Amino acid sequence: MSTEKSQKIAKKYICNICNYSSCNKYDYEKHNLTYKHLRNKTATIGNTLATEKSQCMSHYMCDECNKVYQNRSGLWRHKKNCIISKNNDNDKIVNINNNVCDKDLIMLLIKENSELKTMMMEVIKNGTNNNINTNSHNKTFNLNVFLNETCKNAMNITEFADSVKLQLSDLENMGNVGFVNGISDIIIKNLKQLDVTERPVHCTDVKRDVVYVKDENKWEKENEGNDKLRKMVKTVAHKNTKMLRNFKEKYPDCGKSESKQSEQYNKLVVEAMGGKGDNDLEKEDKIIKKITREVVIDKTTN
């Protein structure tokens, strides 16, 4: 009885690609999503396209103008009227029929036309704008040339630090603006007294703190620790502390508490020794930041 009932159930859903059948729509749709079905379907489509291309390639093409015909008789009738000269190798007239299915040929023609257009544009450009190209090339900034040629006579960073001349007014200014601003003002003032090509330090990128320093007669990119710049800051700061002696010579009573200059002298001592706070590295970082902003290279003048 069960056998007769199963024979009456029709297999409604059939996949001819995979030779699969099912009376359950859910199972059939689930099958369509399997890897096996998708693989077989892709292979089937590929075979179909290959067959169509093979059939298309069997069409008859004129050797002179590349027109394509469905049969030999059509090509024969066309050749009787094709007037393109076989001896003219320089002139190529290509008339592509809409039914041409050889995509490789079409892409080749497009590529050749594009290359020809590019060549013509280059000839025109080189012939009429040669001076413009030369001037544009000359305006390109070359850091290596700027440092090693334009700034070849620049001072070494150690020589600059040793050459800094301080006045009592520099020390007194520090008492008003603080250690960081005071030392920054001294170094920046002395750098600006030099010609740009003689300065021992140049900044190429303010945002990334890229700085080049000349030391031992060669230009080098400053390391992440800014060791050379820190040494310069310390040298100038040490020179500044020596100016306290000049202040005492000018105001001999400054050491006495009742003196008018006593409070000023005490403040100068604090600032000359680094100011308030214990983090000397942070103070040096702030000084270096202020200096580099004043020695940024003007890349338009090179």
PDB file of C-alpha atoms in Angstrom:
ATOM      1  CA  MET A   1       0.000   0.000   0.000  1.00  0.00           C
ATOM      2  CA  SER A   2       2.816   2.460   0.891  1.00  0.00           C
ATOM      3  CA  THR A   3       4.572   1.583  -2.387  1.00  0.00           C
ATOM      4  CA  GLU A   4       1.540   2.558  -4.472  1.00  0.00           C
ATOM      5  CA  LYS A   5       1.219   5.861  -2.536  1.00  0.00           C
ATOM      6  CA  SER A   6       4.865   6.804  -3.093  1.00  0.00           C
ATOM      7  CA  GLN A   7       4.507   6.106  -6.828  1.00  0.00           C
ATOM      8  CA  LYS A   8       1.631   8.597  -7.034  1.00  0.00           C
ATOM      9  CA  ILE A   9       3.775  11.448  -5.570  1.00  0.00           C
ATOM     10  CA  ALA A  10       5.147  13.533  -8.460  1.00  0.00           C
ATOM     11  CA  LYS A  11       8.678  14.910  -8.304  1.00  0.00           C
ATOM     12  CA  LYS A  12       7.823  18.529  -9.000  1.00  0.00           C
ATOM     13  CA  TYR A  13      11.262  20.152  -8.546  1.00  0.00           C
ATOM     14  CA  ILE A  14      14.050  18.983 -10.850  1.00  0.00           C
ATOM     15  CA  CYS A  15      17.601  20.325 -11.307  1.00  0.00           C
ATOM     16  CA  ASN A  16      18.824  19.171 -14.717  1.00  0.00           C
ATOM     17  CA  ILE A  17      22.293  20.579 -14.090  1.00  0.00           C
ATOM     18  CA  CYS A  18      22.964  18.297 -11.118  1.00  0.00           C
ATOM     19  CA  ASN A  19      20.494  15.523 -11.992  1.00  0.00           C
ATOM     20  CA  TYR A  20      18.688  16.242  -8.709  1.00  0.00           C
ATOM     21  CA  SER A  21      14.962  16.075  -7.980  1.00  0.00           C
ATOM     22  CA  SER A  22      12.723  16.649  -4.974  1.00  0.00           C
ATOM     23  CA  CYS A  23       9.041  17.011  -4.203  1.00  0.00           C
ATOM     24  CA  ASN A  24       9.853  19.433  -1.399  1.00  0.00           C
ATOM     25  CA  LYS A  25      10.339  23.050  -2.518  1.00  0.00           C
ATOM     26  CA  TYR A  26      12.431  23.889   0.550  1.00  0.00           C
ATOM     27  CA  ASP A  27      14.863  21.052  -0.158  1.00  0.00           C
ATOM     28  CA  TYR A  28      15.042  22.107  -3.802  1.00  0.00           C
ATOM     29  CA  GLU A  29      15.853  25.732  -2.942  1.00  0.00           C
ATOM     30  CA  LYS A  30      18.385  24.556  -0.379  1.00  0.00           C
ATOM     31  CA  HIS A  31      20.015  22.473  -3.097  1.00  0.00           C
ATOM     32  CA  ASN A  32      20.308  25.551  -5.350  1.00  0.00           C
ATOM     33  CA  LEU A  33      22.492  27.202  -2.707  1.00  0.00           C
ATOM     34  CA  THR A  34      24.904  24.289  -2.323  1.00  0.00           C
ATOM     35  CA  TYR A  35      28.506  24.531  -3.499  1.00  0.00           C
ATOM     36  CA  LYS A  36      27.996  21.583  -5.858  1.00  0.00           C
ATOM     37  CA  HIS A  37      25.079  23.240  -7.660  1.00  0.00           C
ATOM     38  CA  LEU A  38      26.823  26.606  -7.976  1.00  0.00           C
ATOM     39  CA  ARG A  39      29.981  24.941  -9.296  1.00  0.00           C
ATOM     40  CA  ASN A  40      28.046  22.888 -11.865  1.00  0.00           C
ATOM     41  CA  LYS A  41      26.013  25.929 -12.891  1.00  0.00           C
ATOM     42  CA  THR A  42      29.147  28.016 -13.428  1.00  0.00           C
ATOM     43  CA  ALA A  43      30.719  25.263 -15.514  1.00  0.00           C
ATOM     44  CA  THR A  44      27.569  24.970 -17.623  1.00  0.00           C
ATOM     45  CA  ILE A  45      27.438  28.714 -18.298  1.00  0.00           C
ATOM     46  CA  GLY A  46      31.134  28.736 -19.213  1.00  0.00           C
ATOM     47  CA  ASN A  47      30.642  25.897 -21.690  1.00  0.00           C
ATOM     48  CA  THR A  48      27.679  27.687 -23.244  1.00  0.00           C
ATOM     49  CA  LEU A  49      29.642  30.919 -23.708  1.00  0.00           C
ATOM     50  CA  ALA A  50      32.572  29.030 -25.170  1.00  0.00           C
ATOM     51  CA  THR A  51      30.268  27.335 -27.663  1.00  0.00           C
ATOM     52  CA  GLU A  52      28.689  30.636 -28.655  1.00  0.00           C
ATOM     53  CA  LYS A  53      32.084  32.260 -29.111  1.00  0.00           C
ATOM     54  CA  SER A  54      33.282  29.326 -31.173  1.00  0.00           C
ATOM     55  CA  GLN A  55      30.213  29.638 -33.379  1.00  0.00           C
ATOM     56  CA  CYS A  56      30.754  33.363 -33.700  1.00  0.00           C
ATOM     57  CA  MET A  57      34.406  32.900 -34.640  1.00  0.00           C
ATOM     58  CA  SER A  58      33.352  30.660 -37.515  1.00  0.00           C
ATOM     59  CA  HIS A  59      31.919  33.663 -39.393  1.00  0.00           C
ATOM     60  CA  TYR A  60      33.635  34.835 -42.562  1.00  0.00           C
ATOM     61  CA  MET A  61      35.759  38.025 -42.429  1.00  0.00           C
ATOM     62  CA  CYS A  62      37.108  40.155 -45.284  1.00  0.00           C
ATOM     63  CA  ASP A  63      40.921  40.295 -45.207  1.00  0.00           C
ATOM     64  CA  GLU A  64      40.927  43.874 -46.495  1.00  0.00           C
ATOM     65  CA  CYS A  65      38.339  45.741 -44.374  1.00  0.00           C
ATOM     66  CA  ASN A  66      37.551  43.205 -41.589  1.00  0.00           C
ATOM     67  CA  LYS A  67      33.827  43.105 -42.326  1.00  0.00           C
ATOM     68  CA  VAL A  68      32.204  39.886 -41.068  1.00  0.00           C
ATOM     69  CA  TYR A  69      29.590  37.811 -42.925  1.00  0.00           C
ATOM     70  CA  GLN A  70      27.432  34.889 -41.869  1.00  0.00           C
ATOM     71  CA  ASN A  71      28.272  32.736 -44.917  1.00  0.00           C
ATOM     72  CA  ARG A  72      30.817  32.293 -47.681  1.00  0.00           C
ATOM     73  CA  SER A  73      28.525  33.585 -50.447  1.00  0.00           C
ATOM     74  CA  GLY A  74      28.003  36.900 -48.630  1.00  0.00           C
ATOM     75  CA  LEU A  75      31.773  37.334 -48.249  1.00  0.00           C
ATOM     76  CA  TRP A  76      32.266  36.490 -51.975  1.00  0.00           C
ATOM     77  CA  ARG A  77      29.763  39.147 -53.091  1.00  0.00           C
ATOM     78  CA  HIS A  78      31.393  41.718 -50.789  1.00  0.00           C
ATOM     79  CA  LYS A  79      34.908  41.069 -52.103  1.00  0.00           C
ATOM     80  CA  LYS A  80      33.749  41.936 -55.619  1.00  0.00           C
ATOM     81  CA  ASN A  81      32.942  45.469 -54.417  1.00  0.00           C
ATOM     82  CA  CYS A  82      35.671  45.968 -51.775  1.00  0.00           C
ATOM     83  CA  ILE A  83      37.845  48.768 -53.186  1.00  0.00           C
ATOM     84  CA  ILE A  84      40.463  49.133 -50.458  1.00  0.00           C
ATOM     85  CA  SER A  85      43.967  48.985 -51.949  1.00  0.00           C
ATOM     86  CA  LYS A  86      46.103  46.081 -50.810  1.00  0.00           C
ATOM     87  CA  ASN A  87      49.294  48.043 -51.476  1.00  0.00           C
ATOM     88  CA  ASN A  88      48.493  50.995 -49.203  1.00  0.00           C
ATOM     89  CA  ASP A  89      50.038  49.952 -45.887  1.00  0.00           C
ATOM     90  CA  ASN A  90      49.835  53.382 -44.317  1.00  0.00           C
ATOM     91  CA  ASP A  91      46.050  53.874 -44.558  1.00  0.00           C
ATOM     92  CA  LYS A  92      43.886  51.580 -42.449  1.00  0.00           C
ATOM     93  CA  ILE A  93      40.127  51.831 -42.798  1.00  0.00           C
ATOM     94  CA  VAL A  94      38.325  49.542 -40.443  1.00  0.00           C
ATOM     95  CA  ASN A  95      34.580  49.170 -40.594  1.00  0.00           C
ATOM     96  CA  ILE A  96      33.424  47.000 -37.716  1.00  0.00           C
ATOM     97  CA  ASN A  97      29.996  45.479 -38.168  1.00  0.00           C
ATOM     98  CA  ASN A  98      27.681  45.504 -35.130  1.00  0.00           C
ATOM     99  CA  ASN A  99      27.519  41.739 -35.295  1.00  0.00           C
ATOM    100  CA  VAL A 100      31.252  41.297 -34.713  1.00  0.00           C
ATOM    101  CA  CYS A 101      31.700  39.296 -31.548  1.00  0.00           C
ATOM    102  CA  ASP A 102      35.468  39.184 -31.368  1.00  0.00           C
ATOM    103  CA  LYS A 103      35.947  41.510 -28.384  1.00  0.00           C
ATOM    104  CA  ASP A 104      39.726  41.087 -28.495  1.00  0.00           C
ATOM    105  CA  LEU A 105      39.827  42.780 -31.902  1.00  0.00           C
ATOM    106  CA  ILE A 106      37.713  45.700 -30.688  1.00  0.00           C
ATOM    107  CA  MET A 107      39.874  46.210 -27.591  1.00  0.00           C
ATOM    108  CA  LEU A 108      43.029  46.132 -29.723  1.00  0.00           C
ATOM    109  CA  LEU A 109      41.713  48.881 -31.995  1.00  0.00           C
ATOM    110  CA  ILE A 110      40.721  51.005 -29.008  1.00  0.00           C
ATOM    111  CA  LYS A 111      44.166  50.565 -27.472  1.00  0.00           C
ATOM    112  CA  GLU A 112      45.953  51.521 -30.698  1.00  0.00           C
ATOM    113  CA  ASN A 113      43.809  54.627 -31.070  1.00  0.00           C
ATOM    114  CA  SER A 114      44.486  55.634 -27.454  1.00  0.00           C
ATOM    115  CA  GLU A 115      48.247  55.162 -27.849  1.00  0.00           C
ATOM    116  CA  LEU A 116      48.274  57.235 -31.029  1.00  0.00           C
ATOM    117  CA  LYS A 117      46.368  60.028 -29.291  1.00  0.00           C
ATOM    118  CA  THR A 118      48.813  59.960 -26.372  1.00  0.00           C
ATOM    119  CA  MET A 119      51.814  60.167 -28.711  1.00  0.00           C
ATOM    120  CA  MET A 120      50.338  63.152 -30.541  1.00  0.00           C
ATOM    121  CA  MET A 121      49.661  64.968 -27.275  1.00  0.00           C
ATOM    122  CA  GLU A 122      53.254  64.379 -26.130  1.00  0.00           C
ATOM    123  CA  VAL A 123      54.636  65.773 -29.411  1.00  0.00           C
ATOM    124  CA  ILE A 124      52.485  68.896 -29.109  1.00  0.00           C
ATOM    125  CA  LYS A 125      53.339  69.331 -25.447  1.00  0.00           C
ATOM    126  CA  ASN A 126      57.098  68.951 -25.952  1.00  0.00           C
ATOM    127  CA  GLY A 127      57.081  71.229 -28.969  1.00  0.00           C
ATOM    128  CA  THR A 128      55.193  74.197 -27.518  1.00  0.00           C
ATOM    129  CA  ASN A 129      55.640  74.051 -23.746  1.00  0.00           C
ATOM    130  CA  ASN A 130      59.300  73.200 -23.411  1.00  0.00           C
ATOM    131  CA  ASN A 131      60.118  76.392 -21.502  1.00  0.00           C
ATOM    132  CA  ILE A 132      57.220  75.908 -19.117  1.00  0.00           C
ATOM    133  CA  ASN A 133      58.341  72.362 -18.302  1.00  0.00           C
ATOM    134  CA  THR A 134      61.899  73.543 -17.705  1.00  0.00           C
ATOM    135  CA  ASN A 135      60.831  76.308 -15.360  1.00  0.00           C
ATOM    136  CA  SER A 136      58.536  73.968 -13.457  1.00  0.00           C
ATOM    137  CA  HIS A 137      61.375  71.472 -13.025  1.00  0.00           C
ATOM    138  CA  ASN A 138      63.722  74.145 -11.751  1.00  0.00           C
ATOM    139  CA  LYS A 139      61.212  75.224  -9.109  1.00  0.00           C
ATOM    140  CA  THR A 140      61.090  71.755  -7.557  1.00  0.00           C
ATOM    141  CA  PHE A 141      62.611  71.957  -4.074  1.00  0.00           C
ATOM    142  CA  ASN A 142      65.626  69.732  -3.507  1.00  0.00           C
ATOM    143  CA  LEU A 143      66.504  69.400   0.190  1.00  0.00           C
ATOM    144  CA  ASN A 144      69.866  67.772  -0.495  1.00  0.00           C
ATOM    145  CA  VAL A 145      70.940  70.650  -2.750  1.00  0.00           C
ATOM    146  CA  PHE A 146      69.663  73.233  -0.277  1.00  0.00           C
ATOM    147  CA  LEU A 147      71.603  71.805   2.671  1.00  0.00           C
ATOM    148  CA  ASN A 148      74.820  70.675   0.997  1.00  0.00           C
ATOM    149  CA  GLU A 149      75.152  73.393  -1.644  1.00  0.00           C
ATOM    150  CA  THR A 150      73.147  76.455  -0.629  1.00  0.00           C
ATOM    151  CA  CYS A 151      73.988  76.061   3.077  1.00  0.00           C
ATOM    152  CA  LYS A 152      77.429  74.509   2.744  1.00  0.00           C
ATOM    153  CA  ASN A 153      79.003  77.384   4.725  1.00  0.00           C
ATOM    154  CA  ALA A 154      76.579  77.125   7.643  1.00  0.00           C
ATOM    155  CA  MET A 155      77.925  77.027  11.207  1.00  0.00           C
ATOM    156  CA  ASN A 156      78.084  73.818  13.193  1.00  0.00           C
ATOM    157  CA  ILE A 157      75.525  73.671  16.008  1.00  0.00           C
ATOM    158  CA  THR A 158      78.258  73.596  18.669  1.00  0.00           C
ATOM    159  CA  GLU A 159      79.992  76.615  17.126  1.00  0.00           C
ATOM    160  CA  PHE A 160      76.731  78.518  17.152  1.00  0.00           C
ATOM    161  CA  ALA A 161      76.060  77.716  20.822  1.00  0.00           C
ATOM    162  CA  ASP A 162      79.569  78.866  21.765  1.00  0.00           C
ATOM    163  CA  SER A 163      79.190  82.078  19.751  1.00  0.00           C
ATOM    164  CA  VAL A 164      75.945  83.208  21.407  1.00  0.00           C
ATOM    165  CA  LYS A 165      76.521  86.562  23.089  1.00  0.00           C
ATOM    166  CA  LEU A 166      74.372  87.424  26.092  1.00  0.00           C
ATOM    167  CA  GLN A 167      73.620  90.751  27.692  1.00  0.00           C
ATOM    168  CA  LEU A 168      72.301  91.603  31.109  1.00  0.00           C
ATOM    169  CA  SER A 169      69.028  92.567  29.445  1.00  0.00           C
ATOM    170  CA  ASP A 170      68.602  88.924  28.359  1.00  0.00           C
ATOM    171  CA  LEU A 171      68.754  87.788  31.979  1.00  0.00           C
ATOM    172  CA  GLU A 172      66.395  90.528  33.100  1.00  0.00           C
ATOM    173  CA  ASN A 173      63.951  89.594  30.333  1.00  0.00           C
ATOM    174  CA  MET A 174      63.957  86.003  31.584  1.00  0.00           C
ATOM    175  CA  GLY A 175      62.908  87.274  34.998  1.00  0.00           C
ATOM    176  CA  ASN A 176      59.801  88.723  33.357  1.00  0.00           C
ATOM    177  CA  VAL A 177      58.876  85.991  30.834  1.00  0.00           C
ATOM    178  CA  GLY A 178      60.224  82.860  32.548  1.00  0.00           C
ATOM    179  CA  PHE A 179      62.918  80.300  31.752  1.00  0.00           C
ATOM    180  CA  VAL A 180      61.336  78.725  28.629  1.00  0.00           C
ATOM    181  CA  ASN A 181      60.506  81.982  26.871  1.00  0.00           C
ATOM    182  CA  GLY A 182      63.726  83.627  28.027  1.00  0.00           C
ATOM    183  CA  ILE A 183      66.071  80.963  26.616  1.00  0.00           C
ATOM    184  CA  SER A 184      63.938  80.703  23.455  1.00  0.00           C
ATOM    185  CA  ASP A 185      64.210  84.460  22.882  1.00  0.00           C
ATOM    186  CA  ILE A 186      67.997  84.382  23.271  1.00  0.00           C
ATOM    187  CA  ILE A 187      68.529  81.526  20.794  1.00  0.00           C
ATOM    188  CA  ILE A 188      66.005  82.801  18.222  1.00  0.00           C
ATOM    189  CA  LYS A 189      67.489  86.315  18.357  1.00  0.00           C
ATOM    190  CA  ASN A 190      70.974  84.986  17.647  1.00  0.00           C
ATOM    191  CA  LEU A 191      69.734  82.703  14.842  1.00  0.00           C
ATOM    192  CA  LYS A 192      67.959  85.584  13.120  1.00  0.00           C
ATOM    193  CA  GLN A 193      71.154  87.614  13.227  1.00  0.00           C
ATOM    194  CA  LEU A 194      72.604  85.018  10.828  1.00  0.00           C
ATOM    195  CA  ASP A 195      71.810  84.697   7.156  1.00  0.00           C
ATOM    196  CA  VAL A 196      69.496  81.754   6.420  1.00  0.00           C
ATOM    197  CA  THR A 197      72.322  79.926   4.646  1.00  0.00           C
ATOM    198  CA  GLU A 198      74.583  80.260   7.703  1.00  0.00           C
ATOM    199  CA  ARG A 199      72.179  78.862  10.282  1.00  0.00           C
ATOM    200  CA  PRO A 200      73.056  75.471  11.804  1.00  0.00           C
ATOM    201  CA  VAL A 201      69.464  74.262  12.033  1.00  0.00           C
ATOM    202  CA  HIS A 202      66.557  74.063   9.574  1.00  0.00           C
ATOM    203  CA  CYS A 203      63.043  72.677   9.995  1.00  0.00           C
ATOM    204  CA  THR A 204      61.460  70.940   6.982  1.00  0.00           C
ATOM    205  CA  ASP A 205      58.175  69.862   8.583  1.00  0.00           C
ATOM    206  CA  VAL A 206      56.709  71.659  11.601  1.00  0.00           C
ATOM    207  CA  LYS A 207      53.833  69.217  12.136  1.00  0.00           C
ATOM    208  CA  ARG A 208      56.138  66.190  12.280  1.00  0.00           C
ATOM    209  CA  ASP A 209      59.031  68.044  13.961  1.00  0.00           C
ATOM    210  CA  VAL A 210      61.478  67.132  11.182  1.00  0.00           C
ATOM    211  CA  VAL A 211      64.693  69.080  11.801  1.00  0.00           C
ATOM    212  CA  TYR A 212      68.125  68.981  10.149  1.00  0.00           C
ATOM    213  CA  VAL A 213      71.194  70.014  12.145  1.00  0.00           C
ATOM    214  CA  LYS A 214      74.742  70.658  10.991  1.00  0.00           C
ATOM    215  CA  ASP A 215      77.343  69.111  13.263  1.00  0.00           C
ATOM    216  CA  GLU A 216      80.952  68.150  12.575  1.00  0.00           C
ATOM    217  CA  ASN A 217      80.673  69.785   9.125  1.00  0.00           C
ATOM    218  CA  LYS A 218      77.820  67.615   7.875  1.00  0.00           C
ATOM    219  CA  TRP A 219      74.044  67.897   7.777  1.00  0.00           C
ATOM    220  CA  GLU A 220      72.040  65.187   9.495  1.00  0.00           C
ATOM    221  CA  LYS A 221      68.416  64.683  10.443  1.00  0.00           C
ATOM    222  CA  GLU A 222      68.008  65.270  14.173  1.00  0.00           C
ATOM    223  CA  ASN A 223      67.111  62.112  16.088  1.00  0.00           C
ATOM    224  CA  GLU A 224      63.867  61.646  18.003  1.00  0.00           C
ATOM    225  CA  GLY A 225      65.554  62.609  21.256  1.00  0.00           C
ATOM    226  CA  ASN A 226      66.759  65.946  19.801  1.00  0.00           C
ATOM    227  CA  ASP A 227      70.137  65.334  21.429  1.00  0.00           C
ATOM    228  CA  LYS A 228      72.045  68.026  19.496  1.00  0.00           C
ATOM    229  CA  LEU A 229      69.383  70.670  20.076  1.00  0.00           C
ATOM    230  CA  ARG A 230      69.163  69.823  23.788  1.00  0.00           C
ATOM    231  CA  LYS A 231      72.925  70.226  24.105  1.00  0.00           C
ATOM    232  CA  MET A 232      72.672  73.666  22.476  1.00  0.00           C
ATOM    233  CA  VAL A 233      69.873  74.701  24.863  1.00  0.00           C
ATOM    234  CA  LYS A 234      71.905  73.579  27.890  1.00  0.00           C
ATOM    235  CA  THR A 235      74.970  75.496  26.681  1.00  0.00           C
ATOM    236  CA  VAL A 236      73.028  78.729  26.252  1.00  0.00           C
ATOM    237  CA  ALA A 237      71.210  78.250  29.573  1.00  0.00           C
ATOM    238  CA  HIS A 238      74.551  77.777  31.350  1.00  0.00           C
ATOM    239  CA  LYS A 239      75.844  80.986  29.798  1.00  0.00           C
ATOM    240  CA  ASN A 240      72.756  82.753  31.043  1.00  0.00           C
ATOM    241  CA  THR A 241      73.352  81.713  34.665  1.00  0.00           C
ATOM    242  CA  LYS A 242      76.779  83.353  34.482  1.00  0.00           C
ATOM    243  CA  MET A 243      75.026  86.665  33.859  1.00  0.00           C
ATOM    244  CA  LEU A 244      73.906  86.613  37.517  1.00  0.00           C
ATOM    245  CA  ARG A 245      77.435  87.737  38.383  1.00  0.00           C
ATOM    246  CA  ASN A 246      77.010  90.742  36.084  1.00  0.00           C
ATOM    247  CA  PHE A 247      73.754  91.605  37.839  1.00  0.00           C
ATOM    248  CA  LYS A 248      75.437  91.486  41.249  1.00  0.00           C
ATOM    249  CA  GLU A 249      78.249  93.700  39.961  1.00  0.00           C
ATOM    250  CA  LYS A 250      75.696  96.239  38.744  1.00  0.00           C
ATOM    251  CA  TYR A 251      73.605  95.975  41.919  1.00  0.00           C
ATOM    252  CA  PRO A 252      75.995  95.017  44.728  1.00  0.00           C
ATOM    253  CA  ASP A 253      73.305  95.365  47.383  1.00  0.00           C
ATOM    254  CA  CYS A 254      70.935  92.879  45.696  1.00  0.00           C
ATOM    255  CA  GLY A 255      71.985  90.223  48.186  1.00  0.00           C
ATOM    256  CA  LYS A 256      70.628  92.255  51.078  1.00  0.00           C
ATOM    257  CA  SER A 257      66.998  91.682  51.929  1.00  0.00           C
ATOM    258  CA  GLU A 258      66.296  95.387  52.396  1.00  0.00           C
ATOM    259  CA  SER A 259      67.636  96.243  48.933  1.00  0.00           C
ATOM    260  CA  LYS A 260      65.243  97.252  46.121  1.00  0.00           C
ATOM    261  CA  GLN A 261      66.847  94.695  43.784  1.00  0.00           C
ATOM    262  CA  SER A 262      66.740  91.848  46.314  1.00  0.00           C
ATOM    263  CA  GLU A 263      63.380  90.462  45.176  1.00  0.00           C
ATOM    264  CA  GLN A 264      64.315  90.823  41.504  1.00  0.00           C
ATOM    265  CA  TYR A 265      67.623  89.041  42.051  1.00  0.00           C
ATOM    266  CA  ASN A 266      65.973  86.124  43.833  1.00  0.00           C
ATOM    267  CA  LYS A 267      63.514  85.744  40.972  1.00  0.00           C
ATOM    268  CA  LEU A 268      66.326  85.847  38.418  1.00  0.00           C
ATOM    269  CA  VAL A 269      68.165  83.101  40.290  1.00  0.00           C
ATOM    270  CA  VAL A 270      65.083  80.840  40.234  1.00  0.00           C
ATOM    271  CA  GLU A 271      64.422  81.353  36.511  1.00  0.00           C
ATOM    272  CA  ALA A 272      68.087  81.107  35.491  1.00  0.00           C
ATOM    273  CA  MET A 273      68.272  77.728  37.227  1.00  0.00           C
ATOM    274  CA  GLY A 274      65.345  76.386  35.203  1.00  0.00           C
ATOM    275  CA  GLY A 275      62.330  78.033  36.748  1.00  0.00           C
ATOM    276  CA  LYS A 276      59.618  76.381  38.763  1.00  0.00           C
ATOM    277  CA  GLY A 277      58.895  72.682  38.281  1.00  0.00           C
ATOM    278  CA  ASP A 278      61.208  69.697  38.124  1.00  0.00           C
ATOM    279  CA  ASN A 279      60.655  68.371  34.580  1.00  0.00           C
ATOM    280  CA  ASP A 280      63.614  69.777  32.656  1.00  0.00           C
ATOM    281  CA  LEU A 281      62.908  67.627  29.560  1.00  0.00           C
ATOM    282  CA  GLU A 282      59.467  69.155  29.088  1.00  0.00           C
ATOM    283  CA  LYS A 283      60.948  72.649  29.358  1.00  0.00           C
ATOM    284  CA  GLU A 284      63.602  71.786  26.770  1.00  0.00           C
ATOM    285  CA  ASP A 285      60.923  70.333  24.472  1.00  0.00           C
ATOM    286  CA  LYS A 286      58.988  73.608  24.637  1.00  0.00           C
ATOM    287  CA  ILE A 287      62.125  75.621  23.862  1.00  0.00           C
ATOM    288  CA  ILE A 288      63.003  73.386  20.891  1.00  0.00           C
ATOM    289  CA  LYS A 289      59.446  73.680  19.580  1.00  0.00           C
ATOM    290  CA  LYS A 290      59.640  77.469  19.672  1.00  0.00           C
ATOM    291  CA  ILE A 291      63.012  77.448  17.902  1.00  0.00           C
ATOM    292  CA  THR A 292      61.978  75.099  15.080  1.00  0.00           C
ATOM    293  CA  ARG A 293      58.950  77.254  14.256  1.00  0.00           C
ATOM    294  CA  GLU A 294      61.333  80.124  13.516  1.00  0.00           C
ATOM    295  CA  VAL A 295      63.680  78.189  11.200  1.00  0.00           C
ATOM    296  CA  VAL A 296      61.196  76.582   8.797  1.00  0.00           C
ATOM    297  CA  ILE A 297      62.591  76.342   5.257  1.00  0.00           C
ATOM    298  CA  ASP A 298      60.872  78.464   2.608  1.00  0.00           C
ATOM    299  CA  LYS A 299      60.723  75.876  -0.182  1.00  0.00           C
ATOM    300  CA  THR A 300      59.525  78.409  -2.766  1.00  0.00           C
ATOM    301  CA  THR A 301      62.800  80.319  -2.820  1.00  0.00           C
ATOM    302  CA  ASN A 302      65.077  77.407  -3.696  1.00  0.00           C
TER     303      ASN A 302
END
